[in-house]
Short mmCIF file of C-alpha atoms in Angstrom, two decimals:
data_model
loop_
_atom_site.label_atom_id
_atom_site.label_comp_id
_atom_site.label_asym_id
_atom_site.label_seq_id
_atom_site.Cartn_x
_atom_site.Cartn_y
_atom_site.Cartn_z
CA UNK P 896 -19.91 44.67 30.28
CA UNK P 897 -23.44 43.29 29.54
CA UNK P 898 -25.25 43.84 26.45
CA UNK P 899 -28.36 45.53 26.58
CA UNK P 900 -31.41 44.68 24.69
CA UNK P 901 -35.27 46.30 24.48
CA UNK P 902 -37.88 44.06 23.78
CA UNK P 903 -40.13 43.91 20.26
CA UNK P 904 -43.30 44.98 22.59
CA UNK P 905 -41.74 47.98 24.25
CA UNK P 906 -40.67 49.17 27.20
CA UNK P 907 -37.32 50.08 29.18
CA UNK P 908 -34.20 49.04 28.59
CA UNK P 909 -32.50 45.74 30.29
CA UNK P 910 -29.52 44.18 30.67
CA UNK P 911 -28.30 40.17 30.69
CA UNK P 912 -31.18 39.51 28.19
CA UNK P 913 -32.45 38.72 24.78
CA UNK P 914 -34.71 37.39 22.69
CA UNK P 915 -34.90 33.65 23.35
CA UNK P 916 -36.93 33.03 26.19
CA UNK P 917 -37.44 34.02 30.01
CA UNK P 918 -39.20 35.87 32.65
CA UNK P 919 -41.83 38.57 32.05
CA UNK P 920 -41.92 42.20 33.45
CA UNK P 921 -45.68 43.09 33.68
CA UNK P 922 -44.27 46.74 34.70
CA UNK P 923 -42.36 46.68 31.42
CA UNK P 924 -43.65 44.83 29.29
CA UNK P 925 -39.97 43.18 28.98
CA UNK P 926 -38.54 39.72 28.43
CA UNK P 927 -35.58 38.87 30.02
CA UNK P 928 -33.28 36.58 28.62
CA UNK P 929 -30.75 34.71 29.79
CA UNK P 930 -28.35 32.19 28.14
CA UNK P 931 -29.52 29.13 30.70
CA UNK P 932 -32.72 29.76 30.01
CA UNK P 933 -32.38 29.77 25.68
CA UNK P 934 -30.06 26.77 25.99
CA UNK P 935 -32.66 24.40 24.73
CA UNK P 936 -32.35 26.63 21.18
CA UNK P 937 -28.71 26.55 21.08
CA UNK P 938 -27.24 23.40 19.60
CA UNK P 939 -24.41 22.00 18.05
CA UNK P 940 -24.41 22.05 13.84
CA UNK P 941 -22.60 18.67 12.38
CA UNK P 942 -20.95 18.89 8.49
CA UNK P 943 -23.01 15.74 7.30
CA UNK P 944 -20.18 15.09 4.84
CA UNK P 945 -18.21 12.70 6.70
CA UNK P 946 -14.01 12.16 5.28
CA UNK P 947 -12.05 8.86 4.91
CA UNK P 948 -9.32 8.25 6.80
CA UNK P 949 -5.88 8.81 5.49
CA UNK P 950 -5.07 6.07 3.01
CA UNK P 951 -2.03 4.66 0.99
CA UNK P 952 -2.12 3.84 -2.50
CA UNK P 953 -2.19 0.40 -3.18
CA UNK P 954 0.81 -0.86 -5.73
CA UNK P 955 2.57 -3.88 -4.85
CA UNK P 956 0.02 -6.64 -6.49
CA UNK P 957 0.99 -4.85 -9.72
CA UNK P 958 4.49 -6.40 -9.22
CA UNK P 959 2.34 -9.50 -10.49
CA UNK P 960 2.59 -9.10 -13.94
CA UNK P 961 3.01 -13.41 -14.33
CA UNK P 962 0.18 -15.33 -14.28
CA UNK P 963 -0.98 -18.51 -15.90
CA UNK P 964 -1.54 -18.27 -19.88
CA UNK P 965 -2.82 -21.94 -20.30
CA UNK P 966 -4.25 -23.01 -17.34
CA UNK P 967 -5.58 -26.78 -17.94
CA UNK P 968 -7.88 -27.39 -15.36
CA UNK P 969 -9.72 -25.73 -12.29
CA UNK P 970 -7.29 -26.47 -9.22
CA UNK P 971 -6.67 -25.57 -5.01
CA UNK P 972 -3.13 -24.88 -6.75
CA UNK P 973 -1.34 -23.61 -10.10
CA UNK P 974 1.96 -25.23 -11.53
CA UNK P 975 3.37 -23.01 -13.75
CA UNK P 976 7.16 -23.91 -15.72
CA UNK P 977 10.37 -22.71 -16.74
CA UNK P 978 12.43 -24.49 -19.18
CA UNK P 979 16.15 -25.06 -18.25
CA UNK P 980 18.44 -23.56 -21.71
CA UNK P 981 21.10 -25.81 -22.91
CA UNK P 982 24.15 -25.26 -22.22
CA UNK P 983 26.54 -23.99 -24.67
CA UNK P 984 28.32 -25.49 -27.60
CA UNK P 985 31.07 -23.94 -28.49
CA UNK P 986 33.47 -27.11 -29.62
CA UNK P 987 33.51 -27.53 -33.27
CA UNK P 988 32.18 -30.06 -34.98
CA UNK P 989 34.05 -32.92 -36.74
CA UNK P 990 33.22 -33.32 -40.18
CA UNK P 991 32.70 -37.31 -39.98
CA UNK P 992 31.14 -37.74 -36.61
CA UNK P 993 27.39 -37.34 -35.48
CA UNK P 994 26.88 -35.41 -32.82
CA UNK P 995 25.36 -36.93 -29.42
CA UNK P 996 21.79 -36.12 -28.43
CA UNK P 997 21.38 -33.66 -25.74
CA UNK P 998 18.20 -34.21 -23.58
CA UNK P 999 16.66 -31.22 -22.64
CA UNK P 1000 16.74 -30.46 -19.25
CA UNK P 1001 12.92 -30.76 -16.69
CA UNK P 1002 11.36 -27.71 -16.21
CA UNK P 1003 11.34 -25.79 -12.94
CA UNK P 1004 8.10 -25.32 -11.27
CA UNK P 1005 6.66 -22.70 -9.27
CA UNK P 1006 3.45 -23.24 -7.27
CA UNK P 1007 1.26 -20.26 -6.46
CA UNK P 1008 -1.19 -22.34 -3.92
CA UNK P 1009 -4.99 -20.18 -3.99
CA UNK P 1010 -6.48 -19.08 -0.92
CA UNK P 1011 -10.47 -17.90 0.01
CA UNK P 1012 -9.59 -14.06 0.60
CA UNK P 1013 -12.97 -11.51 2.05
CA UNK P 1014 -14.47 -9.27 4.25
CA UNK P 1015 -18.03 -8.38 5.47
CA UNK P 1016 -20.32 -6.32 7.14
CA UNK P 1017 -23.68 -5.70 8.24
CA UNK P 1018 -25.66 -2.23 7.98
CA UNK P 1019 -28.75 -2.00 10.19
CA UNK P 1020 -32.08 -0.50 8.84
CA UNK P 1021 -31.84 1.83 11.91
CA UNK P 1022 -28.04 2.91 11.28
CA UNK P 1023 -29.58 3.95 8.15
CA UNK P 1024 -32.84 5.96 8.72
CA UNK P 1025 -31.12 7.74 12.24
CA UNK P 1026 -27.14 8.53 10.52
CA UNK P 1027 -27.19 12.12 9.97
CA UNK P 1028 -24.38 11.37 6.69
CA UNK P 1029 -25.36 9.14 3.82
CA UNK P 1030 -23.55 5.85 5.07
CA UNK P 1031 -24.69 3.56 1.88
CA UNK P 1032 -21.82 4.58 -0.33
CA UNK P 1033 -19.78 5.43 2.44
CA UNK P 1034 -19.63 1.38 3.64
CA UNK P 1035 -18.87 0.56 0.07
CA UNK P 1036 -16.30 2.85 -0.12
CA UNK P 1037 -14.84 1.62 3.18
CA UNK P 1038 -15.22 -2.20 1.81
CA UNK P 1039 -13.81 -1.79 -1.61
CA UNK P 1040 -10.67 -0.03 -0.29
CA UNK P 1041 -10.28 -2.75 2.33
CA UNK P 1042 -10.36 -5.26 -0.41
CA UNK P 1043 -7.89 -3.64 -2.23
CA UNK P 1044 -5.56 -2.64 0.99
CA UNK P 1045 -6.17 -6.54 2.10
CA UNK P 1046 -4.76 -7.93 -1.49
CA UNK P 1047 -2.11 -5.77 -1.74
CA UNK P 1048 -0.41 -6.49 1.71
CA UNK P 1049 -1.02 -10.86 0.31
CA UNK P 1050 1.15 -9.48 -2.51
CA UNK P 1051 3.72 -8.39 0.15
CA UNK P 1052 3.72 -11.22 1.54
CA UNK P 1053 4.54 -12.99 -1.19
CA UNK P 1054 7.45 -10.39 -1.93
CA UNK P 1055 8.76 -10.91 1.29
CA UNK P 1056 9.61 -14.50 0.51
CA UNK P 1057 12.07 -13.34 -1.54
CA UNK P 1058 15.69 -15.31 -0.91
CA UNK P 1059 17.88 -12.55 -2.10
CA UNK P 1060 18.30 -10.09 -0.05
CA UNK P 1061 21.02 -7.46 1.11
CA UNK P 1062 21.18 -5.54 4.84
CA UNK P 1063 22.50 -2.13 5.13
CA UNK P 1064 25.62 -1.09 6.72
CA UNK P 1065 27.45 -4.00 8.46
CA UNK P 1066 24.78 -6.17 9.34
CA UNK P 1067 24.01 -9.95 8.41
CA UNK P 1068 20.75 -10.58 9.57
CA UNK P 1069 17.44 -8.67 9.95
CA UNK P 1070 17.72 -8.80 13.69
CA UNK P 1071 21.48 -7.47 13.42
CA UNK P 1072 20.36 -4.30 11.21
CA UNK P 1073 19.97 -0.91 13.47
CA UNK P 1074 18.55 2.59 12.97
CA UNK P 1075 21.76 3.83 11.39
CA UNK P 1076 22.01 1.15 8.62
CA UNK P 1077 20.51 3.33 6.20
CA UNK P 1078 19.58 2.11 2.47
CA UNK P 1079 22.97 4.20 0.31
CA UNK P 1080 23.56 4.82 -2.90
CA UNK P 1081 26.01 1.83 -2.93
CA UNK P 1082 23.28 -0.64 -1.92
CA UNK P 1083 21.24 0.44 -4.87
CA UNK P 1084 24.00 0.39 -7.46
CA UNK P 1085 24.98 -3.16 -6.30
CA UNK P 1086 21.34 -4.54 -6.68
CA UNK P 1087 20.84 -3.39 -9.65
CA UNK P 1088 24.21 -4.97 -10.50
CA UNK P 1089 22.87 -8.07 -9.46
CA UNK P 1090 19.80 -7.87 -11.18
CA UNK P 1091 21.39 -7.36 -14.17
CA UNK P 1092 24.15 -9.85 -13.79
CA UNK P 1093 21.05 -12.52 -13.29
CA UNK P 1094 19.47 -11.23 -16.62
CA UNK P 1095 16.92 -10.05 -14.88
CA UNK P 1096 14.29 -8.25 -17.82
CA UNK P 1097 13.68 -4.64 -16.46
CA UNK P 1098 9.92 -3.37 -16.31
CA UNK P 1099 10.69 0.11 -17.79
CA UNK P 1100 13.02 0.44 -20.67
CA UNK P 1101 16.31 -0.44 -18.91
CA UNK P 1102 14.93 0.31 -15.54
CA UNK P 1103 14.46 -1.90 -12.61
CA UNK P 1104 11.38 -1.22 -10.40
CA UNK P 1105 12.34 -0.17 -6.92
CA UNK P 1106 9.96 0.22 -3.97
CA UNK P 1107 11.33 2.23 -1.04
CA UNK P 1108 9.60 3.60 2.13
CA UNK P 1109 9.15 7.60 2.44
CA UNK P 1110 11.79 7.56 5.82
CA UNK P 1111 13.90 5.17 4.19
CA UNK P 1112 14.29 7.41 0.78
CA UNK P 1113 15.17 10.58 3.22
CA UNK P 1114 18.44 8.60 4.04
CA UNK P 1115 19.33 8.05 0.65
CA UNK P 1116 18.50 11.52 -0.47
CA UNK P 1117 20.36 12.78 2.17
CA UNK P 1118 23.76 11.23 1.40
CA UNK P 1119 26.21 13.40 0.95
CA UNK P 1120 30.15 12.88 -0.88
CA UNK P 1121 30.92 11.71 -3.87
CA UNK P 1122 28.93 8.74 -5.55
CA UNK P 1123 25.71 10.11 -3.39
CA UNK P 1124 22.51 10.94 -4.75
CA UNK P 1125 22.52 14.37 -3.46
CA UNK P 1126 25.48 15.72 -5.58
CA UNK P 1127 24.68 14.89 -9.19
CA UNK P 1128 21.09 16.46 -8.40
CA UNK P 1129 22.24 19.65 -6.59
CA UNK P 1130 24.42 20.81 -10.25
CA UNK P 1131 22.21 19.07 -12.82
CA UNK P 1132 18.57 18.04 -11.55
CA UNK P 1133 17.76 20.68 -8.93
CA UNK P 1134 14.16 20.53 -9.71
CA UNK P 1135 14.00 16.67 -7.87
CA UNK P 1136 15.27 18.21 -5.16
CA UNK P 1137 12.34 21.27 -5.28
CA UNK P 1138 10.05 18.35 -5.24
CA UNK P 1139 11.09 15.84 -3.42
CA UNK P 1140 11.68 12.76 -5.85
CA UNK P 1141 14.09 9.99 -5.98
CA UNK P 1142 12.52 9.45 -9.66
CA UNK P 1143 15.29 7.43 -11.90
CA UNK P 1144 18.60 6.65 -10.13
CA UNK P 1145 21.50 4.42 -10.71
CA UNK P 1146 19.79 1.97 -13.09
CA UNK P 1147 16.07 1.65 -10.86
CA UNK P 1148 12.56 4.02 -10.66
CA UNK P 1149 11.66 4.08 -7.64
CA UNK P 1150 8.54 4.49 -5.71
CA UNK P 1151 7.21 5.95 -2.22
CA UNK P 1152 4.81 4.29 -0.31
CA UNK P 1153 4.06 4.00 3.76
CA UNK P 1154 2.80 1.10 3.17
CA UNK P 1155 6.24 -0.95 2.60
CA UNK P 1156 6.69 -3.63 5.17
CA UNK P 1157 8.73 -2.68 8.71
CA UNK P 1158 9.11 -3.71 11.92
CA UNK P 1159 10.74 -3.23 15.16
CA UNK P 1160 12.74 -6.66 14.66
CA UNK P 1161 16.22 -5.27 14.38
CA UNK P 1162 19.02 -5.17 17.37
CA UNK P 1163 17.88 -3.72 20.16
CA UNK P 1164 14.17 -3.86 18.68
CA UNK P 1165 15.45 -1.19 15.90
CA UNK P 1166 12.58 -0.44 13.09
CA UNK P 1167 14.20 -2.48 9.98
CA UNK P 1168 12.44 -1.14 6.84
CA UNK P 1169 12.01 -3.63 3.70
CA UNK P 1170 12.92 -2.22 0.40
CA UNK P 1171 12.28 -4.08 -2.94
CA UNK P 1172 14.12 -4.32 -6.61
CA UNK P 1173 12.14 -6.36 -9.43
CA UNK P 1174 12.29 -6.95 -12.89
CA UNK P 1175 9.88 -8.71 -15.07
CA UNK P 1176 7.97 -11.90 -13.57
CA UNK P 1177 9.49 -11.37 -10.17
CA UNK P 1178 6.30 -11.97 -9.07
CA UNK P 1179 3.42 -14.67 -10.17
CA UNK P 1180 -0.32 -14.38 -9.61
CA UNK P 1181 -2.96 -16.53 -10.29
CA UNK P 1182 -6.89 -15.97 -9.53
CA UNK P 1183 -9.51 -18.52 -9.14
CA UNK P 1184 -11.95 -16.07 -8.82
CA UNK P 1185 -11.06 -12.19 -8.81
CA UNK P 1186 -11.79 -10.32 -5.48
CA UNK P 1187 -15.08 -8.34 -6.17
CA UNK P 1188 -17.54 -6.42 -4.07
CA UNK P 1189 -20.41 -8.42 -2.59
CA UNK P 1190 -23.86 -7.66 -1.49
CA UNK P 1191 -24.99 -10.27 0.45
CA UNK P 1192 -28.69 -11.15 0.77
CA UNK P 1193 -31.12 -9.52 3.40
CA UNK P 1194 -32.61 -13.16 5.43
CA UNK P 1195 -33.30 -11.63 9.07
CA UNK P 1196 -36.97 -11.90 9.63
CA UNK P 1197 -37.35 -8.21 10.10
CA UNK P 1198 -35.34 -7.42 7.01
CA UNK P 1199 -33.03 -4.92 8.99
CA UNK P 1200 -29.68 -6.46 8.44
CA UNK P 1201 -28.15 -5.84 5.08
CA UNK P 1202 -24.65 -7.55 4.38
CA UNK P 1203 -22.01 -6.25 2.21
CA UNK P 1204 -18.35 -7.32 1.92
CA UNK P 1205 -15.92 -8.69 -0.59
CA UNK P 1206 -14.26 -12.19 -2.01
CA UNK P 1207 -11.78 -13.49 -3.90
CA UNK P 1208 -9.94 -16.66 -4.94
CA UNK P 1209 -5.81 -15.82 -5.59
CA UNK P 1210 -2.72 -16.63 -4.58
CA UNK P 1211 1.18 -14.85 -5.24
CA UNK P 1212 4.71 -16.52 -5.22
CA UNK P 1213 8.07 -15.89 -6.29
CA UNK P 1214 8.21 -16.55 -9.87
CA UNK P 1215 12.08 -15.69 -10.97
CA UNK P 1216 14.03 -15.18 -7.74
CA UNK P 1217 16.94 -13.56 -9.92
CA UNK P 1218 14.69 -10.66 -10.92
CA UNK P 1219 13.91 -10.10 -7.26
CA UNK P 1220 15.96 -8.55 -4.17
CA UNK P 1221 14.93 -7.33 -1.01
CA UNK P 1222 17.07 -4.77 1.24
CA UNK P 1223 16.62 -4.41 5.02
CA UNK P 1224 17.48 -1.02 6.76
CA UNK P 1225 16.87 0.93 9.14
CA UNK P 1226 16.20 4.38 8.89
CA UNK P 1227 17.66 7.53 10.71
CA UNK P 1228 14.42 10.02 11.25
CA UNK P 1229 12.33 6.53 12.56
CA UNK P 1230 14.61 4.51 14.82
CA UNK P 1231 11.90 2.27 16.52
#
């Protein structure tokens, strides 16, 4: 049913109207209003606080806890060294004879070769007297995370290189790995075996640092029979099941993150997932110049393009391949 309004100036009753506009009744004295005829006065209302988009926290350039102590020189490229231990003596010595010299063995070297990392942007003058939000320290916002994102996927990189690595189920080969190779409790109890067979140092007390993605920890939390993770938490540690955590298991902390490496490069174009084990100095870093935020200067004639980015000077490599491992799976609730 139509409403039914009276105007402020008197007179009868109408219907189909209001008080925005529209014809006159000289009988009545009465404006008639319509909704076509207001519709310049209706308009849409905008929130002028604008969100980010989703984002991941960046961890895996804190794997890079090596980096050069001593550096001699500026350089495109940074040596650093590893002396080779003697090997051990364990015949006695005779009471009459001098011992023969032992040279000490050459150093290994790593090289971590330095790259020109950045980013940049332009903001207009008009951009920034017409955008109904505050875009200034929006755009800086946006740059410093990408700066941060960017560096952090280099470190990955870098990780990736990695030569020891282990493939779930069955499989030999990242393009032989498929959606029900899941990372088990097995896996992680042999890597950490490794890593502690190659005197790998851990990073926290006697644990390892593991890196796992969110669908790839669902497997492993949802392995079931004996030697699983599921049982020992179910009768002594129900709260990390309340919550959701992996936390310390089987000689490793681990950590969630979406932003582990995967791709659909397992058989039959499965989604293989990359899962990492460090200790100490798995990974080396060494910066020329550290990535920073950068506001460039304004040299249009007009003065209505403003630049702002980032830059940096760094570089990642292996550093101790024994304190590193890398296992490819697949996972069961993200099969391509």
């Amino acid at each position: 049913m139509a409403d039914t309004y009276t105007a402020l100036s008197g007179g009868v009753a109408t219907t189909n109207g209001g008080l925005g506009g529209g014809a006159y009744s000289s009988n009545n004295n009465v404006g008639t209003f319509t909704p076509s005829n207001g519709a310049g006065l209706v308009q849409k209302a905008y929130d002028r606080l604008v969100e980010f988009a989703l984002r991941s926290q960046p961890l895996l350039r804190s794997v890079a806890d090596k980096r050069p102590a001593q550096q001699a020189m500026p350089g495109s490229s940074v040596v650093l060294q590893i002396y080779t231990d003697l090997a051990q003596a364990t015949t006695a010595l005779s009471e009459q004879v001098d011992p023969d010299a032992t040279a000490i063995g050459t150093p290994s070297q790593v090289t971590v070769t330095l790259n020109e990392y950045g980013n940049a942007s332009l903001v207009t003058r008009k951009l920034q007297l017409f955008s109904l939000a505050d875009v200034d320290p929006a755009i800086a916002d946006i740059i410093a995370f990408n700066m941060a994102d960017s560096i952090d996927e280099v470190a990955q990189t870098a990780l990736r290189a990695g030569t020891n690595v282990y493939y779930g189920g069955a499989a030999t080969s990242t393009a032989t790995v498929t959606s029900g190779m899941a990372l088990t409790s097995a896996l992680v109890r042999k890597t950490v075996a490794k890593l502690r067979a190659g005197k790998a140092v851990p990073r926290k007390g006697s644990m390892y640092w593991a890196a796992v993605h969110p669908e790839v920890s669902h497997d492993l939390r949802a392995e079931t029979g004996a030697g699983g993770w599921r049982i020992p938490h179910e009768y002594q540690a129900n709260d990390a099941i309340w919550a959701g955590e992996i936390g310390e298991y089987e000689g490793a902390f681990f950590v969630e993150s979406p932003r582990l490496y995967n791709a659909t490069d397992g058989a039959s174009s499965a989604r293989v997932f990359r899962s990492f084990f460090a200790g100490k100095q798995a990974l080396a870093e060494a910066v020329a110049e550290e990535p920073h935020v950068v506001i460039g200067p304004v040299t249009d004639k007009l003065m209505r393009f403003r630049p702002i980015g980032w830059y940096g000077v760094l570089g990642f490599s292996v550093y101790r391949q024994a304190a590193l491992y890398r296992i490819e799976t697949g996972s069961s609730i993200n099969p391509t």
